[in-house]
PDB file of C-alpha atoms in Angstrom:
ATOM      1  CA  MET A   1      13.757  68.807  18.001  1.00 85.00           C
ATOM      2  CA  LYS A   2      11.129  67.233  15.747  1.00 86.00           C
ATOM      3  CA  LEU A   3      13.192  68.138  12.697  1.00 89.00           C
ATOM      4  CA  LEU A   4      16.285  66.483  14.167  1.00 89.00           C
ATOM      5  CA  SER A   5      14.417  63.282  15.024  1.00 90.00           C
ATOM      6  CA  ALA A   6      12.827  63.202  11.557  1.00 90.00           C
ATOM      7  CA  MET A   7      16.252  63.601   9.961  1.00 89.00           C
ATOM      8  CA  LEU A   8      17.685  60.792  12.105  1.00 89.00           C
ATOM      9  CA  ILE A   9      14.814  58.488  11.202  1.00 89.00           C
ATOM     10  CA  ALA A  10      15.225  59.308   7.498  1.00 86.00           C
ATOM     11  CA  ALA A  11      18.975  58.670   7.698  1.00 83.00           C
ATOM     12  CA  GLY A  12      18.357  55.360   9.436  1.00 80.00           C
ATOM     13  CA  LEU A  13      15.857  54.231   6.837  1.00 78.00           C
ATOM     14  CA  THR A  14      18.157  55.098   3.938  1.00 76.00           C
ATOM     15  CA  THR A  15      21.018  53.101   5.447  1.00 72.00           C
ATOM     16  CA  LEU A  16      18.773  50.045   5.734  1.00 69.00           C
ATOM     17  CA  THR A  17      18.225  49.926   1.983  1.00 63.00           C
ATOM     18  CA  GLY A  18      21.924  49.475   1.218  1.00 60.00           C
ATOM     19  CA  CYS A  19      23.642  50.425  -1.985  1.00 59.00           C
ATOM     20  CA  ALA A  20      22.679  47.383  -4.075  1.00 56.00           C
ATOM     21  CA  GLY A  21      18.942  47.813  -3.963  1.00 56.00           C
ATOM     22  CA  SER A  22      17.569  44.314  -4.424  1.00 59.00           C
ATOM     23  CA  GLY A  23      20.813  42.613  -3.323  1.00 66.00           C
ATOM     24  CA  GLN A  24      20.836  40.271  -6.307  1.00 78.00           C
ATOM     25  CA  VAL A  25      23.151  40.256  -9.294  1.00 78.00           C
ATOM     26  CA  GLN A  26      21.283  40.759 -12.519  1.00 83.00           C
ATOM     27  CA  PRO A  27      22.123  38.515 -15.534  1.00 86.00           C
ATOM     28  CA  TRP A  28      23.670  41.385 -17.504  1.00 87.00           C
ATOM     29  CA  GLU A  29      25.961  42.213 -14.546  1.00 84.00           C
ATOM     30  CA  LYS A  30      27.487  38.739 -14.308  1.00 86.00           C
ATOM     31  CA  GLY A  31      29.960  39.483 -17.091  1.00 87.00           C
ATOM     32  CA  ASN A  32      31.568  42.129 -14.896  1.00 86.00           C
ATOM     33  CA  LEU A  33      31.954  39.668 -12.044  1.00 82.00           C
ATOM     34  CA  ALA A  34      33.607  37.109 -14.324  1.00 83.00           C
ATOM     35  CA  LYS A  35      36.513  39.422 -15.164  1.00 84.00           C
ATOM     36  CA  PRO A  36      39.959  38.296 -13.927  1.00 78.00           C
ATOM     37  CA  GLU A  37      40.440  41.456 -11.867  1.00 78.00           C
ATOM     38  CA  MET A  38      37.388  40.537  -9.780  1.00 79.00           C
ATOM     39  CA  THR A  39      39.001  37.365  -8.375  1.00 74.00           C
ATOM     40  CA  PHE A  40      40.734  37.137  -5.030  1.00 71.00           C
ATOM     41  CA  ASN A  41      43.782  35.423  -6.532  1.00 64.00           C
ATOM     42  CA  ASP A  42      46.246  38.078  -7.571  1.00 63.00           C
ATOM     43  CA  GLY A  43      48.775  35.457  -8.666  1.00 64.00           C
ATOM     44  CA  GLY A  44      51.503  36.455  -6.266  1.00 68.00           C
ATOM     45  CA  LEU A  45      51.671  36.861  -2.553  1.00 70.00           C
ATOM     46  CA  PHE A  46      48.076  35.835  -1.901  1.00 71.00           C
ATOM     47  CA  ASN A  47      48.663  32.405  -3.455  1.00 74.00           C
ATOM     48  CA  ARG A  48      51.690  31.839  -1.229  1.00 78.00           C
ATOM     49  CA  TYR A  49      49.696  32.583   1.914  1.00 79.00           C
ATOM     50  CA  ASP A  50      46.708  30.598   0.689  1.00 76.00           C
ATOM     51  CA  ASP A  51      48.915  27.559   0.015  1.00 78.00           C
ATOM     52  CA  HIS A  52      50.557  27.944   3.426  1.00 79.00           C
ATOM     53  CA  ILE A  53      47.183  27.973   5.179  1.00 80.00           C
ATOM     54  CA  TYR A  54      45.988  24.968   3.158  1.00 77.00           C
ATOM     55  CA  THR A  55      49.076  22.892   3.941  1.00 77.00           C
ATOM     56  CA  SER A  56      48.887  23.871   7.603  1.00 77.00           C
ATOM     57  CA  ARG A  57      45.296  22.671   7.845  1.00 75.00           C
ATOM     58  CA  GLU A  58      45.787  19.498   5.834  1.00 69.00           C
ATOM     59  CA  SER A  59      49.210  18.643   7.343  1.00 69.00           C
ATOM     60  CA  SER A  60      50.487  17.817   3.877  1.00 65.00           C
ATOM     61  CA  SER A  61      52.047  19.613   0.951  1.00 62.00           C
ATOM     62  CA  GLY A  62      51.772  19.406  -2.811  1.00 61.00           C
ATOM     63  CA  GLY A  63      48.970  18.077  -4.933  1.00 60.00           C
ATOM     64  CA  ALA A  64      47.088  21.338  -5.086  1.00 59.00           C
ATOM     65  CA  GLY A  65      46.824  21.267  -8.895  1.00 59.00           C
ATOM     66  CA  VAL A  66      46.248  17.560  -9.392  1.00 55.00           C
ATOM     67  CA  GLY A  67      42.777  16.112  -9.718  1.00 55.00           C
ATOM     68  CA  GLY A  68      41.615  12.714  -8.646  1.00 54.00           C
ATOM     69  CA  GLY A  69      41.239  10.818  -5.446  1.00 56.00           C
ATOM     70  CA  GLY A  70      43.231   8.300  -3.478  1.00 58.00           C
ATOM     71  CA  CYS A  71      41.938   5.352  -5.499  1.00 63.00           C
ATOM     72  CA  GLY A  72      44.175   6.109  -8.501  1.00 56.00           C
ATOM     73  CA  CYS A  73      41.261   6.628 -10.881  1.00 58.00           C
ATOM     74  CA  ASN A  74      42.103  10.293 -11.685  1.00 51.00           C
TER      75      ASN A  74
END
């Protein structure tokens, strides 16, 4: 019984550490995160759904790729 409880406590403590260790991205790892395959935009279906959600929330369409505000000062 003591062995089982010790094993459960050890398993619980190892799951608390997580797989990243410190939880921070090191400077030499940032190049991997900047790769195009690490983005959420896959260029296809995701963009269609993302645009649909945006236009549903804003109650407007178009203008997603245009910068500037309503003052005309781009």
